[in-house]
XYZ file of C-alpha atoms in Angstrom:
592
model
C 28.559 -15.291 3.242
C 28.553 -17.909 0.855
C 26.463 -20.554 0.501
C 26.764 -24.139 -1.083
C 25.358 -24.703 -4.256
C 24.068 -28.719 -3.251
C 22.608 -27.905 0.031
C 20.428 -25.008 -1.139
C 19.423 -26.221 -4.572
C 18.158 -29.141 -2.658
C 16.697 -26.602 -0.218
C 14.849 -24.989 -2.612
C 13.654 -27.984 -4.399
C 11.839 -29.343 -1.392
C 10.246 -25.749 -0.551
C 8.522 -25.850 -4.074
C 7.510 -29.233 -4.064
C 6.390 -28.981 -0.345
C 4.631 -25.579 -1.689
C 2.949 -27.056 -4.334
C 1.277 -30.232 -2.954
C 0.322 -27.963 0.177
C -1.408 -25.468 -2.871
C -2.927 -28.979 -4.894
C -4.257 -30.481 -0.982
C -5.594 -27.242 0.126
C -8.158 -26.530 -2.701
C -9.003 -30.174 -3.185
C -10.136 -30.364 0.355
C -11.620 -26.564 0.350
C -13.641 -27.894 -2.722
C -14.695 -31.200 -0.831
C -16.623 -28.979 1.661
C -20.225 -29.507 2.073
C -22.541 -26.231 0.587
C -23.880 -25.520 4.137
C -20.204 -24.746 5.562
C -19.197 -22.672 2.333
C -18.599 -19.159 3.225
C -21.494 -16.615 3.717
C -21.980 -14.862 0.538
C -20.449 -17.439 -1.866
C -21.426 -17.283 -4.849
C -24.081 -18.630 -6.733
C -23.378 -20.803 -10.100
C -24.896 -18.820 -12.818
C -24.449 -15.750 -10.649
C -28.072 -15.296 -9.887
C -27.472 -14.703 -6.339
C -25.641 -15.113 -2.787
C -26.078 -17.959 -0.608
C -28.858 -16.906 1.928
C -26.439 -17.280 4.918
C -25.873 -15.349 8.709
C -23.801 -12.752 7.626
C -24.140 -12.484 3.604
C -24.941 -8.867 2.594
C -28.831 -10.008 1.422
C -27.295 -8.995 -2.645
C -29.852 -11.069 -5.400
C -32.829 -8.853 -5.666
C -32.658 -5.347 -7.417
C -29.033 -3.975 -8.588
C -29.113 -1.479 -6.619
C -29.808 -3.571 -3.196
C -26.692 -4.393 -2.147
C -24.006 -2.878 -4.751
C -23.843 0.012 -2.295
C -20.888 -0.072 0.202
C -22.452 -1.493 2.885
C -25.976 -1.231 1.226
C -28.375 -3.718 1.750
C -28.725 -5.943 4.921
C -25.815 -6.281 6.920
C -25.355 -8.294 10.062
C -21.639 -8.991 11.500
C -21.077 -12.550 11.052
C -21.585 -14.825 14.614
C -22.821 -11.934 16.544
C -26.590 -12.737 16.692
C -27.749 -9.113 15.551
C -30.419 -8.586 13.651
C -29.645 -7.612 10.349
C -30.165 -3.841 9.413
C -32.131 -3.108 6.181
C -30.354 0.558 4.768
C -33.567 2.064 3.334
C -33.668 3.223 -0.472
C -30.468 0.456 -0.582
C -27.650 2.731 -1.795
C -24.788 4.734 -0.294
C -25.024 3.372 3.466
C -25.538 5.951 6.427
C -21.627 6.969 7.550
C -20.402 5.522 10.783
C -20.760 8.334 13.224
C -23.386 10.006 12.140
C -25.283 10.243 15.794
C -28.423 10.097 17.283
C -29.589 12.939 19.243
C -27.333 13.910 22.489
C -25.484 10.320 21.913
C -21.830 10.409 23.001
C -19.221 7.628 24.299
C -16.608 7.269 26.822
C -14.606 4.551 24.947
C -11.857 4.883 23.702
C -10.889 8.508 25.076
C -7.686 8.625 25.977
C -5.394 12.143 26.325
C -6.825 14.513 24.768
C -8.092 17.731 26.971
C -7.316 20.039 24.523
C -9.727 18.800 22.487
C -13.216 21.458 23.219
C -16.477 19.034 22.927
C -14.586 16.136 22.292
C -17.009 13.689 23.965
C -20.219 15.140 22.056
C -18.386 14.922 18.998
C -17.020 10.826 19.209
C -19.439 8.158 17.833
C -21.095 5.647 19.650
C -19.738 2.345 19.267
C -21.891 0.476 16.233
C -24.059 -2.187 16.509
C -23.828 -4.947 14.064
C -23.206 -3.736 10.483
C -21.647 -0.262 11.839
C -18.259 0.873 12.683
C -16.432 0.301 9.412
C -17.912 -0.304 5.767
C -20.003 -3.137 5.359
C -20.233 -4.274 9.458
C -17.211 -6.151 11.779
C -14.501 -7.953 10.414
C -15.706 -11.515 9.702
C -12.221 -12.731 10.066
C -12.126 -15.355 12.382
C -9.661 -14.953 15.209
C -8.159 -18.446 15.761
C -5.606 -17.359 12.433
C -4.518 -14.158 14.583
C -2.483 -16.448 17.152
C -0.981 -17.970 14.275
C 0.380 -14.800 12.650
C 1.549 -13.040 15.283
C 3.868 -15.960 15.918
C 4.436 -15.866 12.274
C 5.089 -11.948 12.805
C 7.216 -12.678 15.054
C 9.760 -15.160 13.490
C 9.790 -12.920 10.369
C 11.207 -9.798 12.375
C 13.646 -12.668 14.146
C 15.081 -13.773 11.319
C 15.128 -10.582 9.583
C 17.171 -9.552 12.578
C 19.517 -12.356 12.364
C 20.196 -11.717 8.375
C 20.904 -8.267 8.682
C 23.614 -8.863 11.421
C 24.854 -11.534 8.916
C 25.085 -9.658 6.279
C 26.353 -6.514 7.977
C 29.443 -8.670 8.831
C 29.684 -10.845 5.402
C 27.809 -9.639 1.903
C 25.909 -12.753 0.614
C 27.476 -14.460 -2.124
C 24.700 -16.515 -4.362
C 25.844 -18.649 -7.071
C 25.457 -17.213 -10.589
C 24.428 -21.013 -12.170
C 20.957 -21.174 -9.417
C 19.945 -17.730 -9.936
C 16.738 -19.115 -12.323
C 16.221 -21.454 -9.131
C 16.701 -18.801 -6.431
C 13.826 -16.628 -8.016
C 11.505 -18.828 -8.921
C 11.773 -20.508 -5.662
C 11.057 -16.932 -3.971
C 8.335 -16.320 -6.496
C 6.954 -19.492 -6.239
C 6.523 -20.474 -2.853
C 5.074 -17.075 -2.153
C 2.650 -17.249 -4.647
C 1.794 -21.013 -3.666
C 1.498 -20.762 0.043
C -0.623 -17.663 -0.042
C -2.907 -19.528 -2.394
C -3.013 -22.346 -0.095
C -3.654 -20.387 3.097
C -6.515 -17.973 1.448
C -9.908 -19.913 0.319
C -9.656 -21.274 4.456
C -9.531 -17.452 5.718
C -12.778 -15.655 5.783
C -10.925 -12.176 6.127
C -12.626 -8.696 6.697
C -16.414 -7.889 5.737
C -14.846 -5.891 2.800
C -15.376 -9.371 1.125
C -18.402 -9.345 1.052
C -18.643 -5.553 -0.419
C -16.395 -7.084 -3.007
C -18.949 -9.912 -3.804
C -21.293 -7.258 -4.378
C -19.788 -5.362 -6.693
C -18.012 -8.163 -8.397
C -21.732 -9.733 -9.231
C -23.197 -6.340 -10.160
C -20.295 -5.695 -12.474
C -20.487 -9.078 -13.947
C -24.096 -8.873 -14.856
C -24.299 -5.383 -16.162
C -20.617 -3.135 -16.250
C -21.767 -0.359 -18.069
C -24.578 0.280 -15.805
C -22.388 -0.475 -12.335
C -22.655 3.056 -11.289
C -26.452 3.967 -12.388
C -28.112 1.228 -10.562
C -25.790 1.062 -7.145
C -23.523 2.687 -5.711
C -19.691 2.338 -4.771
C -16.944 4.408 -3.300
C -14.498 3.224 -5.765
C -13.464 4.734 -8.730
C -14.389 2.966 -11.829
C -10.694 0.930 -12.602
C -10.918 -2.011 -10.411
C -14.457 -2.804 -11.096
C -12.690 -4.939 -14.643
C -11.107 -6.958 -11.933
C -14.090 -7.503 -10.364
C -16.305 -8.128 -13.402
C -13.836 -10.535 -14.342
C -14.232 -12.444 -11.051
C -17.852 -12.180 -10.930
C -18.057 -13.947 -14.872
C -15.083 -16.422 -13.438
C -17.139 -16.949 -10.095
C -20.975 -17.712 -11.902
C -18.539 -20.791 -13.031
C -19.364 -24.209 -10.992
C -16.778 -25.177 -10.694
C -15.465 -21.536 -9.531
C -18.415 -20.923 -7.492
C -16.791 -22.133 -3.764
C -13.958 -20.373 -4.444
C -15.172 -16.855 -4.397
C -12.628 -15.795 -1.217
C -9.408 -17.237 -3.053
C -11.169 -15.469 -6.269
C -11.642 -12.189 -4.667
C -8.030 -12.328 -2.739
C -6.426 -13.652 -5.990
C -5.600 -10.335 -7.756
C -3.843 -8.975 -4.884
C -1.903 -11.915 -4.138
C -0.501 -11.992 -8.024
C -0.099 -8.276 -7.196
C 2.160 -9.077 -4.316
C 4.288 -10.979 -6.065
C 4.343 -8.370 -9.023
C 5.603 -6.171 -7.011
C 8.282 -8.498 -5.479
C 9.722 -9.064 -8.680
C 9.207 -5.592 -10.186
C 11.217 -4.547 -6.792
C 14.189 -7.271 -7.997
C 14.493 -6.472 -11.084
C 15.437 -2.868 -9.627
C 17.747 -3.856 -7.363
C 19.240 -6.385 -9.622
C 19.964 -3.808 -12.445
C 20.914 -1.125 -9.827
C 22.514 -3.191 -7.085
C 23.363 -7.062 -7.870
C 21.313 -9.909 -8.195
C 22.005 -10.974 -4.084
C 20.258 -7.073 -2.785
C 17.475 -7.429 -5.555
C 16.822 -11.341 -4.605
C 17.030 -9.957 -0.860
C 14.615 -7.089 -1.290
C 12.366 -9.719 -3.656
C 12.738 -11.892 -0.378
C 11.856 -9.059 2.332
C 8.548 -7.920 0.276
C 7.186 -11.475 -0.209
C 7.207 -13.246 3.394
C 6.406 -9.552 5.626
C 3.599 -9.989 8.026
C 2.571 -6.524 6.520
C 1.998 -7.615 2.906
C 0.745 -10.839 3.824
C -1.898 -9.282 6.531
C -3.669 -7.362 3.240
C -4.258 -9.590 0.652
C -4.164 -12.867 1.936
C -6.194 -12.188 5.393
C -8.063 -9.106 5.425
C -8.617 -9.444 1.542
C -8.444 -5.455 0.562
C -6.497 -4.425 -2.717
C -3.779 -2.360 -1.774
C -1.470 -4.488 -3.251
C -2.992 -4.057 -6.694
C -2.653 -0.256 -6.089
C 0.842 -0.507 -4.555
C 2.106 -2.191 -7.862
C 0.666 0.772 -9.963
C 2.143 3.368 -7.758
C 5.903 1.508 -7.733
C 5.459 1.299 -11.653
C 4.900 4.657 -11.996
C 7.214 6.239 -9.714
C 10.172 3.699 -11.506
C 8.909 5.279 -14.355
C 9.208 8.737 -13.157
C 13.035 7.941 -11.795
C 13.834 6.758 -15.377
C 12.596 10.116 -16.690
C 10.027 8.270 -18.435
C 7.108 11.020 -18.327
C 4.762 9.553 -20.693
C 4.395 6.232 -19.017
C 5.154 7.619 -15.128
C 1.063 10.029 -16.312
C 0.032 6.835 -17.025
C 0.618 4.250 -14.013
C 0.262 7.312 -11.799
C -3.468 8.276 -13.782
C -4.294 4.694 -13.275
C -3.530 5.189 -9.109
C -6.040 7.202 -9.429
C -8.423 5.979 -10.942
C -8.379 2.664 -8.867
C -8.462 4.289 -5.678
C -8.674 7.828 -4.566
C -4.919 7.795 -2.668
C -3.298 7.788 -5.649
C -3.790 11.658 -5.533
C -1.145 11.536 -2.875
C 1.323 10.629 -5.663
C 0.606 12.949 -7.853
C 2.504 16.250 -7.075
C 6.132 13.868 -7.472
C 4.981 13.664 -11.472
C 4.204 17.737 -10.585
C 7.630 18.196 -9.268
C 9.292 17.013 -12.373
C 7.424 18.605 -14.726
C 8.163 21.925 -13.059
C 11.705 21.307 -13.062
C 11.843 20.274 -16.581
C 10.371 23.961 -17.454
C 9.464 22.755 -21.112
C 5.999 22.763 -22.050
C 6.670 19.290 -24.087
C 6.691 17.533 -20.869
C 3.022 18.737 -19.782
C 1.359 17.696 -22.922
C 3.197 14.288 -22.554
C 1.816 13.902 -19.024
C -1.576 15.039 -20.307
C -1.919 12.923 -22.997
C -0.706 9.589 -21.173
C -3.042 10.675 -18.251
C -6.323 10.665 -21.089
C -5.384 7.808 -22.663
C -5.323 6.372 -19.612
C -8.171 7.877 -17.927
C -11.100 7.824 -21.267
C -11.211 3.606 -21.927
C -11.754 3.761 -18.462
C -14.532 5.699 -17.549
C -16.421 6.272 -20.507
C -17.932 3.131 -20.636
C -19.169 4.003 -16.846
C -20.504 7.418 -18.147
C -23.422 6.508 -20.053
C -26.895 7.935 -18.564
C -24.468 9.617 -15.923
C -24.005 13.410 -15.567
C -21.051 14.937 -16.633
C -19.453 15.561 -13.175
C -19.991 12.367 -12.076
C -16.743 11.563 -11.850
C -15.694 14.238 -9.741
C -18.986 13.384 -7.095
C -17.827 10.422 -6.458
C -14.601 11.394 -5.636
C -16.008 14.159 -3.377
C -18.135 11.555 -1.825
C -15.068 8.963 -1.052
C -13.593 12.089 0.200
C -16.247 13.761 2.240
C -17.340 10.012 3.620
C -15.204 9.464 6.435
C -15.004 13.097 8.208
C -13.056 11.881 11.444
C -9.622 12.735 12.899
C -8.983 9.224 12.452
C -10.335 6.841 10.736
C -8.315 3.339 12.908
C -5.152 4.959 11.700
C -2.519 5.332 14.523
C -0.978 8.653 13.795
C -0.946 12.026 15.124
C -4.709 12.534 15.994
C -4.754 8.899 17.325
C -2.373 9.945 19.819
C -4.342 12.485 20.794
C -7.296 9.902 21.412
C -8.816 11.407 18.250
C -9.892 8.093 16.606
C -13.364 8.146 14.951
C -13.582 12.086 16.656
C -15.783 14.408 14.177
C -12.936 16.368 12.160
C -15.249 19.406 13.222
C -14.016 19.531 17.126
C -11.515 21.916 17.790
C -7.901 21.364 18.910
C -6.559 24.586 20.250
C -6.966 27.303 17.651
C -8.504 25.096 14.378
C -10.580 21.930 14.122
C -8.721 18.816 13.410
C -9.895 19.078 9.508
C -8.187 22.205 9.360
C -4.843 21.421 10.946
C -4.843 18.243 8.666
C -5.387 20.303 5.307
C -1.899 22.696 6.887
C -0.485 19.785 7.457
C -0.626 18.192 3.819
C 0.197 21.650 2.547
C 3.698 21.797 4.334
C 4.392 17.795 3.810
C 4.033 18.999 0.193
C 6.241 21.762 0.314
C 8.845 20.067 2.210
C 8.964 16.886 0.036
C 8.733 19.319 -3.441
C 12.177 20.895 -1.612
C 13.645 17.667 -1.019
C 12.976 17.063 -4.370
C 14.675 19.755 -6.115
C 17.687 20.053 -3.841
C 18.131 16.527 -3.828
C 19.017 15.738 -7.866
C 15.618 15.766 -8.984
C 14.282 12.133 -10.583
C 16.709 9.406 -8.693
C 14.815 11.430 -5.328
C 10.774 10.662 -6.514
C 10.556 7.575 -4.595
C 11.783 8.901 -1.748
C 9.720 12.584 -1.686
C 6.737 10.189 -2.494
C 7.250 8.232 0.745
C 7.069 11.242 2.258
C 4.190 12.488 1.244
C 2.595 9.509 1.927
C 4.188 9.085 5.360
C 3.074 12.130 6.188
C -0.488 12.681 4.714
C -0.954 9.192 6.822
C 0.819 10.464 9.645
C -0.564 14.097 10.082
C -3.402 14.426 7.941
C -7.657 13.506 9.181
C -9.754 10.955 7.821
C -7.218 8.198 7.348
C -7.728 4.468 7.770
C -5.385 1.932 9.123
C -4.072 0.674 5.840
C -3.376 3.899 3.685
C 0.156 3.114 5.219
C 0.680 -0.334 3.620
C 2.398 1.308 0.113
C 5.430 2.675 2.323
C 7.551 -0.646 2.898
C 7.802 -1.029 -1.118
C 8.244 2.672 -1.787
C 11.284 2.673 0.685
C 12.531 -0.504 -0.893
C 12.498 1.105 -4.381
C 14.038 4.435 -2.712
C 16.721 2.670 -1.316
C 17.799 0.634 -4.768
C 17.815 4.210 -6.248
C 19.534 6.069 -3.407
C 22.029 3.420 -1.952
C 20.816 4.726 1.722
C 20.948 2.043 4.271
C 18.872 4.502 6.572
C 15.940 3.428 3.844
C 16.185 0.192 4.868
C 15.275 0.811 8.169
C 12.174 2.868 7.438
C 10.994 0.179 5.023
C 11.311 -2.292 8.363
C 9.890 0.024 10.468
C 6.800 1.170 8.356
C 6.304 -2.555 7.872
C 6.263 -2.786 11.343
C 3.043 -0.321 12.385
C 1.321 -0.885 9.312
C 1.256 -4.532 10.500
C 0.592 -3.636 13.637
C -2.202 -0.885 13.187
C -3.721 -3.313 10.620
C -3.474 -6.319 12.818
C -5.010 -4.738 16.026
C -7.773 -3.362 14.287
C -8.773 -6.876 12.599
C -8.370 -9.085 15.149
C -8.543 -6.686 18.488
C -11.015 -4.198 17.164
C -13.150 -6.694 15.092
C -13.311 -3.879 12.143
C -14.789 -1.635 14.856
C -13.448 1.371 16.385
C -10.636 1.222 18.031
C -10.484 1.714 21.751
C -7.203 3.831 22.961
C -4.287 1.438 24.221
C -1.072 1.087 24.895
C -0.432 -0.594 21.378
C -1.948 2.700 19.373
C 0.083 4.960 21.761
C 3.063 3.600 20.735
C 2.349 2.376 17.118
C 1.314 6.468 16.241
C 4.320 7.458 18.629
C 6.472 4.761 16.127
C 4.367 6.526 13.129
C 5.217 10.142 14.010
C 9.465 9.171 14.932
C 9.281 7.338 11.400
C 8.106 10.214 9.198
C 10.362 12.871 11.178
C 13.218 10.385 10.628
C 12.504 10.440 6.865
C 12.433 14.398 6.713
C 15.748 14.574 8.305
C 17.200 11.801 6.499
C 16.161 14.068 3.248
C 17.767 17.040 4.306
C 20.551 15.549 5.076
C 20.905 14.343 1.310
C 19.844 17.623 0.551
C 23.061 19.191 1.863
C 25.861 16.809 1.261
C 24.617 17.345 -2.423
C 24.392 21.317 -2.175
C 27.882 21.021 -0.139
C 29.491 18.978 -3.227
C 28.210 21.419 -5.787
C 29.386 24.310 -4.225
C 32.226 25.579 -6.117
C 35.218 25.950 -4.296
C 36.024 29.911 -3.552
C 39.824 31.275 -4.370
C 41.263 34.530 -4.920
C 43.161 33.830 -7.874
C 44.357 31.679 -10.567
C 46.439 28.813 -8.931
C 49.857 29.816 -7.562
C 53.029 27.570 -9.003
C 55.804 27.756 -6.618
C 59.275 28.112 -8.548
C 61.560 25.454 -9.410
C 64.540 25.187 -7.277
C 66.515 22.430 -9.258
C 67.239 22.029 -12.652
C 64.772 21.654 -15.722
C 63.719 17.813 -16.159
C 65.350 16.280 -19.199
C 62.584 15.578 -22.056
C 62.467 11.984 -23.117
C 62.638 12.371 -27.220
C 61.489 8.689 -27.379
C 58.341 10.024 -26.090
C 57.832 12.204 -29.496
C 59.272 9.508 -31.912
């Protein structure tokens, strides 16, 4: 499928132009807004404080008021609650911790099983409650919008996949500077144009928080509030919150806040062509560039809800590109940084684990271990003044330990149960559901560490690491409805490394529920628990096919590869039957 050089230069031209004065228009008339409609919790030039608004989180007072996840005052935005004042202003009181003999009926679904379930499930929150830092503030008249846009992507991914299933695209070598910086472009524009006029989820304003805590004292972020991050991401935000006390900057705090994921998304797009380019051809990595950029599932994070899994999703794709190049040093150090931003990047870790056991050196190890420190010590030590040694480690344990629910708005296995936001302590059948979670991230381990040795070691990381991830989200308690979002890239890069259309289809289908799962809980849910329906039965029933699919599809790979390396079995040498005709005359012009 060719396609002609005039009509899509011109194409292209008019999407970046169109792009860019949509970008320029956008903020101009964003910054032309009045200071009573600027979003609550905007923030302040000179970054004294937050604009006393319904639904800011009350930050301006002490340091430690409202750095706290949720600390503070919090009111959901529009709802007319009273705001709730967490007492001693740190660590907020977990959602589901219950008041004497409290229990709900909503949201049960199947589930009789489950001993004490209805004891166990917490009372739908009040204002502030539910998830961290209240309901989603993200107004609804966008969610109309893009589910249509949802819709149109998944149509005309449709329509090029038949297309190309029937002709390869053919891109002309002279436009290829165009062709990407078109993509590039015109993602990166139009998200910036859509974001500032999106108030997105309450995590905003958490964000807010920390970014102005950060910004007026870093080294201290951790002493005098508290946050369930680890300590990487809080540069980003200090960086905002300096950028932010600007003027000029000051209305802009959403596109601020949203901005590093957004770059992050398109990262990642380009990190993903460059793969397929070098390992493909420029048409698959422009294609793959193409599928990341404009998918409902990308776009649903960063630009509307305004979380940074993008940011995280670029480190983890670095390192495991890394780790397929048999790059150790560098692979410790994207994958320490994983970490260190946010607490899932321990899912990644055993891949790095699996290759240094097959390597069986001990060089290896102290590579790993001194990427991982160099990584790991500019990080936190400036965080570790006044702290206790450990303190690290507790707040890890705390992230951990903070959500203990079968389900945290993820739709997976316990979801389909009607486990969502059920204490991890109630029993299912022999175990509680924290139990059968920790068995179940033991054998997803095991299974994707086989994978990975029978499958060629380094060219298979990608792929054993969207397993683990797959399944963790899929089988494991206490996950949230966007711990999925890292799949569709990881299945990208698995597929450039591993030619396997099947990979293709798992990256389209994972984009599908995490869109879906992250969709119904901001818009449907309102950041709340989620009630069981129809659309989690079958999104967790999608979730569960998905990661099975996966297992099989690397056992299959698995076998072919043990079945080629088998050597063939004889009894003896060769047999060479006798000649029946006379001896073939030697050419002596051969020896001369």
């Amino acid at each position: 499928m060719s396609v002609p050089k005039s009509k899509l230069s011109l194409t292209l031209i008019v999407l970046l132009v169109l792009s860019l004065g949509l970008t320029v228009y956008s903020l101009w008339s964003y910054g032309q807004r009045p200071a009573s409609s600027l979003p609550s919790g905007a923030f302040q030039p000179g970054g004294a404080s937050f604009r006393d608004a319904p639904g800011a989180s009350g930050f301006g007072s002490a340091p430690n008021a409202g750095a706290a996840r949720g600390g503070g005052i919090q009111a959901a935005p529009g709802d007319g609650a009273q705001p709730q004042q967490n007492p001693g202003g740190g660590r907020r009181q977990r959602p589901g911790q219950l008041q004497d003999g409290s229990g709900s009926g909503s949201g049960s679904g199947p589930g009789g099983s489950v001993s004490g379930q209805a004891d166990s499930r917490r009372t739908m929150p009040a204002a502030g409650g539910g998830r961290p830092g209240g309901a989603a503030s993200s107004s609804s008249k966008y969610a109309a919008g893009l589910a249509l846009y949802a819709a149109i992507f998944i149509a005309a991914a449709g329509w090029a996949a038949y297309r190309l299933q029937r002709r390869p695209l053919q891109l002309p070598r002279e436009r290829r500077v165009l062709l990407l910086a078109s993509l590039l472009g015109a993602g990166l524009l139009l998200r910036i144009a859509a974001a500032p006029w999106i108030p997105g989820h309450t995590d905003l304003n958490l964000f807010r928080n920390w970014a102005m805590s950060a910004a007026r004292d870093l080294s201290g972020f951790y002493l005098h509030g508290s946050s369930d991050y680890p300590p990487l991401y809080m540069y980003v935000l200090y960086l905002i919150g300096k950028l932010a006390s600007l003027t000029a900057l000051s209305p802009y705090s959403a596109l601020l806040l949203k901005l590093p994921s957004i770059a992050a998304d398109i990262a990642t797009a380009y990190v993903l062509y460059r793969i397929g380019r070098k390992l493909l051809s420029f048409e698959a990595g422009w294609l793959i560039a193409a599928f990341y950029i404009w998918n409902p599932a990308i776009l649903i994070n960063s630009t509307f809800w305004g979380q940074v899994d993008s940011f995280f999703t670029l480190i983890v794709v670095g390192g495991l590109w890394m780790l397929a190049n048999r790059n150790i040093g560098r692979a410790s150090a994207l994958l320490a940084a994983a970490v260190l931003m946010k607490p899932q990047g321990i899912i990644y870790l055993p891949v790095l684990f699996f290759e240094l056991i097959r390597q069986k050196r001990l060089k290896p190890w102290l590579i790993a271990a001194g990427s991982a420190l160099a990584v790991a010590l500019p990080v936190v030590l400036p965080f570790s003044a006044g702290q206790s040694p450990l303190w690290l480690l507790k707040l890890y344990t705390g992230t951990v330990n903070e959500y203990p629910y079968a389900s945290v708005n993820a739709y997976n296995f316990f979801a389909l149960l009607g486990a969502n936001y059920t204490k991890d302590t109630t029993t299912l059948l022999w175990f509680d559901y924290h139990t059968w979670g920790m068995a179940m991230i033991v054998i997803v381990t095991l299974y994707s560490w086989l994978s990975y040795a029978k499958g060629g070691g380094t060219k298979l990381g990608p792929a054993a690491a969207l397993l683990l991830i797959a399944g963790v989200f899929t089988f494991a308690s206490s996950m949230h409805e966007r711990y999925l979002f890292h799949a569709a890239a990881i299945a990208l890069l698995a597929y450039a490394l591993l030619r396997d259309r099947r990979l293709l289809w798992l990256a389209a289908g994972f984009s599908t529920t995490s869109f879906v799962n992250t969709y119904d809980i901001l818009y449907h849910a309102g950041g709340r628990e989620a009630s069981y329906s129809f659309t989690m039965f079958v999104t967790a029933a999608a979730n569960i096919g998905l990661c099975i699919y996966l297992a099989i599809i690397l056992w299959d790979r698995g076998r072919r590869r043990s079945e080629l390396e088998q050597p063939a079995l004889s009894a003896g040498p060769p047999i060479t039957p006798p000649r029946t005709g006379p001896s073939p005359r030697r050419d002596e012009s051969i020896d001369r």
